[in-house]
Tab-separated table of C-alpha atoms in Angstrom:
chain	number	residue	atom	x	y	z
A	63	UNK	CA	-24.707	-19.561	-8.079
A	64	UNK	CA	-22.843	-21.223	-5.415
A	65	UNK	CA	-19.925	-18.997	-4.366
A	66	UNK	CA	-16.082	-21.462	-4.300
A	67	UNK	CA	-13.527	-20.298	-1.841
A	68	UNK	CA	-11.078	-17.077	-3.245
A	69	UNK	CA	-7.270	-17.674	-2.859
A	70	UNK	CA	-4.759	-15.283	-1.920
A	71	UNK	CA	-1.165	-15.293	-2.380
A	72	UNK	CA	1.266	-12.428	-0.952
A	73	UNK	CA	4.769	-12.252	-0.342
A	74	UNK	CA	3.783	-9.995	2.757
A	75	UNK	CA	3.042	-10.231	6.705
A	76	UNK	CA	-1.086	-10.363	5.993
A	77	UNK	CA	-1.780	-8.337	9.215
A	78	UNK	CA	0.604	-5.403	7.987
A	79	UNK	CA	-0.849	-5.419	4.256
A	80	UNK	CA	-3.655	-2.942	4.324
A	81	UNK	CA	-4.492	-3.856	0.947
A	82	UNK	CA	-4.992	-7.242	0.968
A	83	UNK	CA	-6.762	-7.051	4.325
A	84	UNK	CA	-9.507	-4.700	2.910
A	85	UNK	CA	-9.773	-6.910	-0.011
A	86	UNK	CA	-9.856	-10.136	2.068
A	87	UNK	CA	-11.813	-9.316	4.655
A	88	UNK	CA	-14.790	-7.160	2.538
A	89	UNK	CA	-14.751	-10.255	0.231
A	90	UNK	CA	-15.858	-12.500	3.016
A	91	UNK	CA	-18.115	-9.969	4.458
A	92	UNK	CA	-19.938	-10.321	1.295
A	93	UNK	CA	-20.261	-13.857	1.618
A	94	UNK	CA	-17.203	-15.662	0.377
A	95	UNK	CA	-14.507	-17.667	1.809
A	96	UNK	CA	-11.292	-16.460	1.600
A	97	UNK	CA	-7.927	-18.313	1.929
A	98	UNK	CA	-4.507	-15.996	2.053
A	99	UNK	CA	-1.240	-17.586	2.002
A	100	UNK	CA	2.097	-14.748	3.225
A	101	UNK	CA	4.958	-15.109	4.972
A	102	UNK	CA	5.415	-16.408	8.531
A	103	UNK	CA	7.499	-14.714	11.090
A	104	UNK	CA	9.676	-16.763	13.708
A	105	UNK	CA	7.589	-18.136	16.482
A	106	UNK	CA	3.905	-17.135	14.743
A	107	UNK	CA	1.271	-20.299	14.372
A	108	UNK	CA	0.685	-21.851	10.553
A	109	UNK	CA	-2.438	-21.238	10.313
A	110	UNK	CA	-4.897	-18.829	11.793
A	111	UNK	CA	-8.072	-16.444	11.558
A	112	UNK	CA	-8.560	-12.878	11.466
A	113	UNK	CA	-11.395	-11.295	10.922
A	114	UNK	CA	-12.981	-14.188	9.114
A	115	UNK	CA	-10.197	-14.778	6.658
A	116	UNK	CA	-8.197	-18.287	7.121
A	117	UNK	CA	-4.491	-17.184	7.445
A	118	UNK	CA	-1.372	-19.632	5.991
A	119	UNK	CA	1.674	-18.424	7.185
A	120	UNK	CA	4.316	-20.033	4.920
A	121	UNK	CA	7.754	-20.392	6.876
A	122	UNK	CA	9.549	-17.778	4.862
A	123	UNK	CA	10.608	-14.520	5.988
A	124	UNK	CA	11.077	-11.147	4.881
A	125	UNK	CA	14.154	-9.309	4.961
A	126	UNK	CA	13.500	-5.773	4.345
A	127	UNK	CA	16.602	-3.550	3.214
A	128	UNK	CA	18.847	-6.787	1.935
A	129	UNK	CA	20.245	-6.492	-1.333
A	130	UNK	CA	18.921	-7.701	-4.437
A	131	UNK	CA	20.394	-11.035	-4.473
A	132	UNK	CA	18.786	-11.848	-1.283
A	133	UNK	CA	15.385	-10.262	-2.197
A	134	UNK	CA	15.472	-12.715	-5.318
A	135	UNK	CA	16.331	-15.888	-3.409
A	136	UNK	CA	13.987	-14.688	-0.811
A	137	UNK	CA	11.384	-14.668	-3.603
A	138	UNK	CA	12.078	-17.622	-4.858
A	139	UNK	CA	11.715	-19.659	-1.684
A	140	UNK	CA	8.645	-18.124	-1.546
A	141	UNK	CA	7.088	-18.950	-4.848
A	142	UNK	CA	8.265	-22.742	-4.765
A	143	UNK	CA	6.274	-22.906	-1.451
A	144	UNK	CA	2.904	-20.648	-2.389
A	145	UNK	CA	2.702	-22.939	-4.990
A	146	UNK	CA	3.046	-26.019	-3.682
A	147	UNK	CA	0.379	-25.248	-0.325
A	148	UNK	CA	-2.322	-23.600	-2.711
A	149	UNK	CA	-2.401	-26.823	-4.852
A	150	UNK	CA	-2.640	-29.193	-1.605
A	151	UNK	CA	-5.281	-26.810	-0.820
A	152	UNK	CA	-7.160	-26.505	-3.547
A	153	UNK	CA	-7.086	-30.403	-3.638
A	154	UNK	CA	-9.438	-29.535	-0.348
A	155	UNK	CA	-11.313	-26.335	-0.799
A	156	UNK	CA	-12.053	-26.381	-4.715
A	157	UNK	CA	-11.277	-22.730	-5.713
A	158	UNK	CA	-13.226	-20.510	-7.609
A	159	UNK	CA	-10.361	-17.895	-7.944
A	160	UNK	CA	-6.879	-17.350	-7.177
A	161	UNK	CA	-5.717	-13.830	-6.764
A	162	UNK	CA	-1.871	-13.065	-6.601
A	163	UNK	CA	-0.797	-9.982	-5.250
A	164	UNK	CA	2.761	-8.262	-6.183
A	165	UNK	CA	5.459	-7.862	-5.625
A	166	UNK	CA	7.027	-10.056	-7.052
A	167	UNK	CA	5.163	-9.613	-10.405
A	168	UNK	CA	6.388	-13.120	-11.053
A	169	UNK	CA	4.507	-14.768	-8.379
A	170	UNK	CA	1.830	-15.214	-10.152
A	171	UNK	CA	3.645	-18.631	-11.762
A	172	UNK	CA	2.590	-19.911	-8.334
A	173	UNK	CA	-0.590	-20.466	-9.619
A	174	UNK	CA	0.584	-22.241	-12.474
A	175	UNK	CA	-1.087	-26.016	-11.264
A	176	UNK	CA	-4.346	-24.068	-10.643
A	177	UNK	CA	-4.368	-22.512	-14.215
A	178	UNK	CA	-4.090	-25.896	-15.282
A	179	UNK	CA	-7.287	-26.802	-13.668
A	180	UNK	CA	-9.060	-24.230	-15.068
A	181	UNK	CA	-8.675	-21.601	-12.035
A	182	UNK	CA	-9.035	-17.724	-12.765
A	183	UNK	CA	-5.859	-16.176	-12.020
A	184	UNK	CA	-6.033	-12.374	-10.977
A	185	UNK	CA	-2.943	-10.341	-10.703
A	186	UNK	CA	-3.044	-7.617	-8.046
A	187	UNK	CA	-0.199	-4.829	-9.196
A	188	UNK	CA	0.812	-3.275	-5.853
A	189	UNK	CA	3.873	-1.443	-7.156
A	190	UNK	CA	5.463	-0.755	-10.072
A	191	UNK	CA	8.338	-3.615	-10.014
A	192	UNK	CA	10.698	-2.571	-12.802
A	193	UNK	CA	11.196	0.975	-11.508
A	194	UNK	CA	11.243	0.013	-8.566
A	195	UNK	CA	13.367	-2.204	-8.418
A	196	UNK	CA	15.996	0.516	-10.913
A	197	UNK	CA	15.397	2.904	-8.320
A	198	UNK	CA	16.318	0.923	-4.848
A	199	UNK	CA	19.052	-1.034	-6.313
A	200	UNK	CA	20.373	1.422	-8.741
A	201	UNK	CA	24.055	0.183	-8.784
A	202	UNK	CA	22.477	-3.439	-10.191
A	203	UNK	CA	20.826	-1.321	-12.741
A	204	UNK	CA	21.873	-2.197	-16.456
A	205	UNK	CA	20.565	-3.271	-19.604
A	206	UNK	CA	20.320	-6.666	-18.765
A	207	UNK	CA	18.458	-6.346	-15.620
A	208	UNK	CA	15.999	-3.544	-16.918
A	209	UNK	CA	15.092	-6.281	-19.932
A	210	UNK	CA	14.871	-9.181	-17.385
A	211	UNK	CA	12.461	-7.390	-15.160
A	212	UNK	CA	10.492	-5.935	-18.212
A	213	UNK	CA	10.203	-9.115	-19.660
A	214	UNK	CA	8.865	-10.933	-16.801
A	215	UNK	CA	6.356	-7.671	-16.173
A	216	UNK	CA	5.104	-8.559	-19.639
A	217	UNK	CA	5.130	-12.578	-19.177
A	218	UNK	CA	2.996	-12.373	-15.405
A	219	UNK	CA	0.672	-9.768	-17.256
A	220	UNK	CA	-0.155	-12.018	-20.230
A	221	UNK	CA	-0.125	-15.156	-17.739
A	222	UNK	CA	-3.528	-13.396	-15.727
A	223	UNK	CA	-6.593	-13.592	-16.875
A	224	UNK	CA	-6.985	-9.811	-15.592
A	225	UNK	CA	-5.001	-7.909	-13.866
A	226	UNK	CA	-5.713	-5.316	-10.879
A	227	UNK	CA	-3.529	-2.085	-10.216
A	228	UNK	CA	-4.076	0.943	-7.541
A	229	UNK	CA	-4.154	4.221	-9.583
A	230	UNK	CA	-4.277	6.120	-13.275
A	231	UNK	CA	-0.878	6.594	-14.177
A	232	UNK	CA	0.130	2.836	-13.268
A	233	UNK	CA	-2.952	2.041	-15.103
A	234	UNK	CA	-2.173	4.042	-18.202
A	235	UNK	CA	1.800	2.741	-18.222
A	236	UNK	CA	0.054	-0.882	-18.596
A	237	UNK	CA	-1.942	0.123	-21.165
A	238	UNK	CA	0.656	2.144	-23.471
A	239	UNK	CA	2.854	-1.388	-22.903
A	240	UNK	CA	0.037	-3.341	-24.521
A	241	UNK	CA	-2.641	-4.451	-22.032
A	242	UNK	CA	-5.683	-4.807	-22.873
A	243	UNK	CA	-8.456	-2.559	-22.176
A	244	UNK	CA	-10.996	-5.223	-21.023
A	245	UNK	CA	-8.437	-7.214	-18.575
A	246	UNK	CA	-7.297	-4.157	-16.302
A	247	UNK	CA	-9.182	-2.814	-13.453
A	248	UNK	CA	-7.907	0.245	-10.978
A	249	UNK	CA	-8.755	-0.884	-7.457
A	250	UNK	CA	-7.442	2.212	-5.349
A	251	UNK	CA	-5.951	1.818	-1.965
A	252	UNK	CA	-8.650	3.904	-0.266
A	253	UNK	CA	-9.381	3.473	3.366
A	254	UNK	CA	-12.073	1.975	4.871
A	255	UNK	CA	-14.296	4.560	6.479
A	256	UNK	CA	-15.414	1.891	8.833
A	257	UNK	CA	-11.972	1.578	9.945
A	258	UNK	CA	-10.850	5.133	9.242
A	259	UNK	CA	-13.454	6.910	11.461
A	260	UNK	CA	-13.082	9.975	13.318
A	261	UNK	CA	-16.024	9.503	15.476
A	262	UNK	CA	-14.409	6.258	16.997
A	263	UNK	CA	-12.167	8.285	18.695
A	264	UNK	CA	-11.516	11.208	20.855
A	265	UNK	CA	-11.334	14.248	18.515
A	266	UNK	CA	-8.229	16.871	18.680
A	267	UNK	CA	-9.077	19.941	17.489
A	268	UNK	CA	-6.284	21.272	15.626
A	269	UNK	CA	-3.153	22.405	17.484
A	270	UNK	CA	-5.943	22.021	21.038
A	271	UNK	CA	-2.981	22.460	23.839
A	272	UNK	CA	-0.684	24.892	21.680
A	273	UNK	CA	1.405	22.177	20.650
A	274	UNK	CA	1.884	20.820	16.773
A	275	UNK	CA	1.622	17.206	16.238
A	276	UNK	CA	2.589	15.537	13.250
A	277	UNK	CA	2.606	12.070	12.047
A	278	UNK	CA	3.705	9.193	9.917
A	279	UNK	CA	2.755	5.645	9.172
A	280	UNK	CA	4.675	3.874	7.185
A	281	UNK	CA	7.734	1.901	6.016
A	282	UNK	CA	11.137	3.861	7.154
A	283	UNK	CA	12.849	3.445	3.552
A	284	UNK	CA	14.730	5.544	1.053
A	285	UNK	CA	11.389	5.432	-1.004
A	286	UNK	CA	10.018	8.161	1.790
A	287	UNK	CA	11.901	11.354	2.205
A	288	UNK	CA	12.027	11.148	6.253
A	289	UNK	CA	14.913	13.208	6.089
A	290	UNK	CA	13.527	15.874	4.300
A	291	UNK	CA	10.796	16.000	6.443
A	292	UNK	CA	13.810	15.870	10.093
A	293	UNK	CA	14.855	18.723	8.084
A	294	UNK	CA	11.908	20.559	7.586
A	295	UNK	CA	11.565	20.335	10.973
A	296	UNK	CA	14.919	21.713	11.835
A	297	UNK	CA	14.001	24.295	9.985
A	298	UNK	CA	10.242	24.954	11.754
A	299	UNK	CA	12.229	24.894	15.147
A	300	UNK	CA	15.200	27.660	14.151
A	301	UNK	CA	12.545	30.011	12.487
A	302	UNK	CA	9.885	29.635	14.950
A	303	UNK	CA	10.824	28.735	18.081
A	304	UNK	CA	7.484	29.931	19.825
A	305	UNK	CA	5.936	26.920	18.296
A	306	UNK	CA	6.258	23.725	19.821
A	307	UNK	CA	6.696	20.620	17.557
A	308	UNK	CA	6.901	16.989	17.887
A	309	UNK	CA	6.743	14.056	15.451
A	310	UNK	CA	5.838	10.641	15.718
A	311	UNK	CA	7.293	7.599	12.903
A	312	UNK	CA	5.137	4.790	13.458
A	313	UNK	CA	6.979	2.195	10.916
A	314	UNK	CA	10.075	0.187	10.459
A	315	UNK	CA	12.730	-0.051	7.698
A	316	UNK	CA	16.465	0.285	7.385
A	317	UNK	CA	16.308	3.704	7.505
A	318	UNK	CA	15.402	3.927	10.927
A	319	UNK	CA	19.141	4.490	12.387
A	320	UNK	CA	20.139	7.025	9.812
A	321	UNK	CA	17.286	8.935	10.042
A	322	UNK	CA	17.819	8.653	14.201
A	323	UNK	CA	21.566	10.193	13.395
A	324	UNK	CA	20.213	12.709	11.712
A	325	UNK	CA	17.919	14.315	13.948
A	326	UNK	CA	20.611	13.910	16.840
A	327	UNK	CA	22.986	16.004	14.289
A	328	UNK	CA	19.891	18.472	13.824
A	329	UNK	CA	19.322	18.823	17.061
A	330	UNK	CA	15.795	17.567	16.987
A	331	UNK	CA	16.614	14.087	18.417
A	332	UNK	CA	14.340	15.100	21.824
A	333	UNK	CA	11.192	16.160	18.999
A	334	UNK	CA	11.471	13.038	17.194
A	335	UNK	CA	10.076	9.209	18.314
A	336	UNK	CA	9.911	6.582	16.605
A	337	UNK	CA	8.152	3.733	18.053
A	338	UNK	CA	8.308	1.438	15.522
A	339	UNK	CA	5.224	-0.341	13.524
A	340	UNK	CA	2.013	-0.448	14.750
A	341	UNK	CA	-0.823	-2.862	13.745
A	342	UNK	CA	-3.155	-1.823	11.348
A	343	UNK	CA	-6.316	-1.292	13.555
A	344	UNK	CA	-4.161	1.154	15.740
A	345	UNK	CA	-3.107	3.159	13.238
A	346	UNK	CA	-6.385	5.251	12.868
A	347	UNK	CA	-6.134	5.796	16.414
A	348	UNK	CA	-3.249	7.080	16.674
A	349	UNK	CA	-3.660	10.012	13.244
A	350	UNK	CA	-6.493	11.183	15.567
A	351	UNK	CA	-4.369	11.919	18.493
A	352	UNK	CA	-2.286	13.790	15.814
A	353	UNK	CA	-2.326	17.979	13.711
A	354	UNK	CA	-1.213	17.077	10.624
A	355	UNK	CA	-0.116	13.872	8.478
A	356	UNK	CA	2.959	14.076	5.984
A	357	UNK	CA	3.152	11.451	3.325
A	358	UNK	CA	6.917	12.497	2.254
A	359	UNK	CA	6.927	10.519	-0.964
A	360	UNK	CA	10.234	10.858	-2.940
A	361	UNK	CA	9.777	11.673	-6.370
A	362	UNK	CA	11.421	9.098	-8.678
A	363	UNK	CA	10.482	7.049	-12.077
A	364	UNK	CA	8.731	4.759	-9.392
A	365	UNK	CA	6.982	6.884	-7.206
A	366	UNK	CA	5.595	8.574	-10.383
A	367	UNK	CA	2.953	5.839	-10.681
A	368	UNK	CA	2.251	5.217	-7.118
A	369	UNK	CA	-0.487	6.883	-4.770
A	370	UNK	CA	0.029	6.884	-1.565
A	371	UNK	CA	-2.280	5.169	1.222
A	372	UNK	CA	-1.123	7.495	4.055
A	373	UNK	CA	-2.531	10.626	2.061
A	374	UNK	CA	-6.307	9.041	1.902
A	375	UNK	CA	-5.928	7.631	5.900
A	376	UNK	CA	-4.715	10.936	6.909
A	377	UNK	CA	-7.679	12.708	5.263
A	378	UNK	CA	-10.095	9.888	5.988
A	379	UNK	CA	-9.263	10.675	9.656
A	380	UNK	CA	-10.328	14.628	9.261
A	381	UNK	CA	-6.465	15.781	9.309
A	382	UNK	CA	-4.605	18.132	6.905
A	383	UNK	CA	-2.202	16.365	4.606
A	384	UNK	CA	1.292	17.733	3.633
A	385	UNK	CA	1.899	15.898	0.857
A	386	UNK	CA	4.993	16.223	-1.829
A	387	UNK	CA	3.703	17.480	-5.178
A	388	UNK	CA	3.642	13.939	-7.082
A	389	UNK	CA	2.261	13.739	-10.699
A	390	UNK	CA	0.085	10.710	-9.436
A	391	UNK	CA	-1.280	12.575	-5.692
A	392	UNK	CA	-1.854	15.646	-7.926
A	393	UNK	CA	-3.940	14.166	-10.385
A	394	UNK	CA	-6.389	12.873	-7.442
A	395	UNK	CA	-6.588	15.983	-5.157
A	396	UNK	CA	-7.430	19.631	-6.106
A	397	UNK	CA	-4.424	22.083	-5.330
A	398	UNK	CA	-6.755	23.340	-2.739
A	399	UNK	CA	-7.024	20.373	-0.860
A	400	UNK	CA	-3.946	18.967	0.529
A	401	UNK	CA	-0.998	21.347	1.829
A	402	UNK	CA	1.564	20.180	-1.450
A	403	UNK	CA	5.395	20.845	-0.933
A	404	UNK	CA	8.149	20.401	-3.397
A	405	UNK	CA	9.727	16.740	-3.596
A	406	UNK	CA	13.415	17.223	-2.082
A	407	UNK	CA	12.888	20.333	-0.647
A	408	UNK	CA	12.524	20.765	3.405
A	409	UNK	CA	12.108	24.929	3.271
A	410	UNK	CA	9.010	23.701	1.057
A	411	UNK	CA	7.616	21.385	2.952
A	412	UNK	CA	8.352	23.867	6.317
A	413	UNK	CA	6.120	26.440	4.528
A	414	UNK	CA	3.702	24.307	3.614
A	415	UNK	CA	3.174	23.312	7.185
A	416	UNK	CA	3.089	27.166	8.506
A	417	UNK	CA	0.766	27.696	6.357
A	418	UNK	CA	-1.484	25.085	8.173
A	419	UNK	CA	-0.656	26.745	11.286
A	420	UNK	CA	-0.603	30.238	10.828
A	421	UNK	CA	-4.410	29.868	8.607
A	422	UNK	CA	-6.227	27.799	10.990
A	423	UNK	CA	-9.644	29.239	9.138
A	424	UNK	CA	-7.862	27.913	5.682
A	425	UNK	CA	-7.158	24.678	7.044
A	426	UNK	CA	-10.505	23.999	8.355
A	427	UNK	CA	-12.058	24.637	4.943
A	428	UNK	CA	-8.957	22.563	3.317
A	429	UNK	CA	-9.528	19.363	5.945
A	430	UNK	CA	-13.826	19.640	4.515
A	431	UNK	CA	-12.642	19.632	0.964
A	432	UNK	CA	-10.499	17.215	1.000
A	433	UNK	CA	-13.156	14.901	2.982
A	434	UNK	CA	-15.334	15.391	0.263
A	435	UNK	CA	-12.497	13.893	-2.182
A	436	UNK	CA	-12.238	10.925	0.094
A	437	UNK	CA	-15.726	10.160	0.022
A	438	UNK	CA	-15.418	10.098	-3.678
A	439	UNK	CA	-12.435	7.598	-3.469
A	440	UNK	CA	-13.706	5.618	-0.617
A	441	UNK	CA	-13.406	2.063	-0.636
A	442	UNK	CA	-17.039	1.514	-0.422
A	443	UNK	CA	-16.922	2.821	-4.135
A	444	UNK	CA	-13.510	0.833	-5.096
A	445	UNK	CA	-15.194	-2.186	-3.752
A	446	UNK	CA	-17.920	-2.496	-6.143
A	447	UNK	CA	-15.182	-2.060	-9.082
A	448	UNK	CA	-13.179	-4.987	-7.559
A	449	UNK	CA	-16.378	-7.305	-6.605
A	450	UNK	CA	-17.239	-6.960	-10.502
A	451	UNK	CA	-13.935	-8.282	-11.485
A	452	UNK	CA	-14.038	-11.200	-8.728
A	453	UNK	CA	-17.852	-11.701	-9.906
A	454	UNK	CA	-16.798	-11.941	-13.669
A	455	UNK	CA	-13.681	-14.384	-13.149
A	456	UNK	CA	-16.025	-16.278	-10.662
A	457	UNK	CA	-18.412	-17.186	-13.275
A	458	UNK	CA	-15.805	-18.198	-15.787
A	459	UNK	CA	-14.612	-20.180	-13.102
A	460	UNK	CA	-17.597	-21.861	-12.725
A	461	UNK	CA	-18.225	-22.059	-16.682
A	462	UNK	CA	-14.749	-24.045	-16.881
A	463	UNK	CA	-15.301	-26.026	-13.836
A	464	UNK	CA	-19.115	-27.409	-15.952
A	465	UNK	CA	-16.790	-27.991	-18.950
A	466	UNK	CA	-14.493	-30.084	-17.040
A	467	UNK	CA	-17.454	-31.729	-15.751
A	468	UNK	CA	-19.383	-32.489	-18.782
């Protein structure tokens, strides 16, 4: 069977979505051609390649920490445009499949024209919209809001012909709402061990000069408890102050000047850089050079049904994880794996990192178990579970496109 072009659509930078890059870019390693259409920052070309995939950068931006009414007009814009440049395109390229990835859930009425002409439409859950959108903006909260964004959870669902999301618990909140068995698929974020490789890189054994180095990548938002972990490390440097610490943020977000106040008002500021975001293909690089990685998830109704990436990349990379204690990251990894602290609680998260340090042997035999896990999650694995679901709309793809023929 002759394999038609995959389209992409995602309200998202495409080099800064790890998801949709290891999706992308394994799809046309296995032989397809992929189109993705995302956003386009100020000065960046229209169109471009990377790593094989053809790039459409649609002249909409993002603006991360707005308020609601902003993210929804932001959305809009979007949509209207997505739609229109996938149906010139597919005027061009003939897709077999058009793959929408959230948020916004609603997106997916982008693909509208294509459904028409008997296109596949796959709906790639990233997040969980409706909490999360009750849990950033909770002061727009209310009944009519929680209904509106139920209600067009339920109308994008029943819109795909299947729908993809990234762990169990999302999974099983899809199902108890009334999706079918047979049209979900869990596609986990795991790393790419390609990418994530330890060998590629100059190894640091842990703690090597004396000196504790701890990291995290990722967004600088009130959906990560940064200042829990400032705090924890407040705490590390009072208690302990034979042991030198330092902590690298590699992200962006508007949380980055409060969290900058409060490690000046902790008197951490001189620990504490933050460099900003880093491209994907550095990040690896950078966990190596690093002791630990903390993936301070805030517990919430959202974060509930999430799974971190930063957990699997840290121990894809051969580090310890401090992780909070999340019913979702606890479900995946053994109690004697990653180093779990208390959601909301820095004196928690402070002892869980001592106990890294102070049980070197421990953490050694922690860092191997864990590596196991991640070989069991890898994306390797995750691929073949999404290639069957591309495979299976592909053909129906192809069945309609003989129909139409006929």
């Amino acid at each position: 069977m002759t394999r038609r072009p995959i389209c992409m659509v995602v309200h998202a930078y495409y080099e800064e979505d790890p998801r949709v890059r290891r999706q992308a870019e394994a799809l046309v390693a296995a032989g397809w051609s992929v189109d993705v259409f995302g956003l386009r920052r100020e000065g960046e070309e229209t169109t471009g390649t990377v790593a094989g995939v053809n790039v459409h950068r649609l002249p909409v931006g993002r603006h991360q920490g707005a308020g609601p009414l902003m993210y929804v007009a932001e959305y809009g814009a979007f949509l209207v445009r997505a739609m229109f440049a996938t149906t010139r395109a597919h005027a061009r390229r003939h897709y077999g499949l058009i793959q929408i990835h959230s948020m916004p859930d609603y997106l997916v009425f982008a693909a509208a024209p294509m459904k028409m002409a008997g296109v596949p439409v796959l709906l790639d859950l990233h997040e969980v919209m409706v909490e999360f959108f009750k849990t950033r903006f909770p002061g727009a909260a209310n009944g009519i809001t929680n209904g509106l964004l139920r209600l067009q959870e339920r109308m994008s669902i029943a819109f795909a012909d299947e729908v993809l999301t990234v762990c169990d618990p999302f999974a099983q909140r899809l199902l108890r709402n009334g999706l079918e068995p047979d049209r979900l698929t869990v596609v986990m974020n795991s790393p790419d061990l390609r990418l994530f490789d330890p060998t590629a890189h100059p190894i640091r054994k842990f703690m090597a000069d004396g000196k504790l180095r701890i990291i995290y990548t990722g967004a600088l938002t009130p959906t990560y408890e940064l200042d829990v972990l400032l705090r924890a490390i407040a705490r590390l440097h009072q208690a302990r102050p034979d042991l030198p610490v330092t902590a690298d943020f590699y992200g962006r977000g508007d949380a980055k000047e409060p969290l900058e106040a409060l490690a000046a008002e902790l008197g951490i500021a001189d620990l504490i850089t933050m460099p900003g975001r880093i491209p994907i293909d550095e990040v690896s690089g950078k966990v190596a050079a690093a002791d630990i990685g903390v993936a301070p998830t805030r517990l919430d109704p959202f974060t509930e049904m999430t799974l971190s990436g930063k957990v699997l990349e840290y121990a894809a990379m051969g580090k310890p994880v401090v992780a909070s204690r999340l019913p979702s990251v606890a479900g995946y990894f053994a109690p004697e794996t990653l180093a779990f602290y208390d959601p909301g609680d820095p004196a928690s998260m402070a002892d869980a990192i001592l106990r890294l340090v102070d049980d070197k042997k421990e953490t050694a035999a922690r860092v191997e178990r864990t590596g196991r896990r991640i070989e069991e999650l890898s994306w390797a694995r995750q691929f073949e579970a999404y290639r069957g679901v591309v495979e299976r709309l592909e053909a129906k793809s192809a069945t309609r496109h003989g129909r139409a023929e006929s």
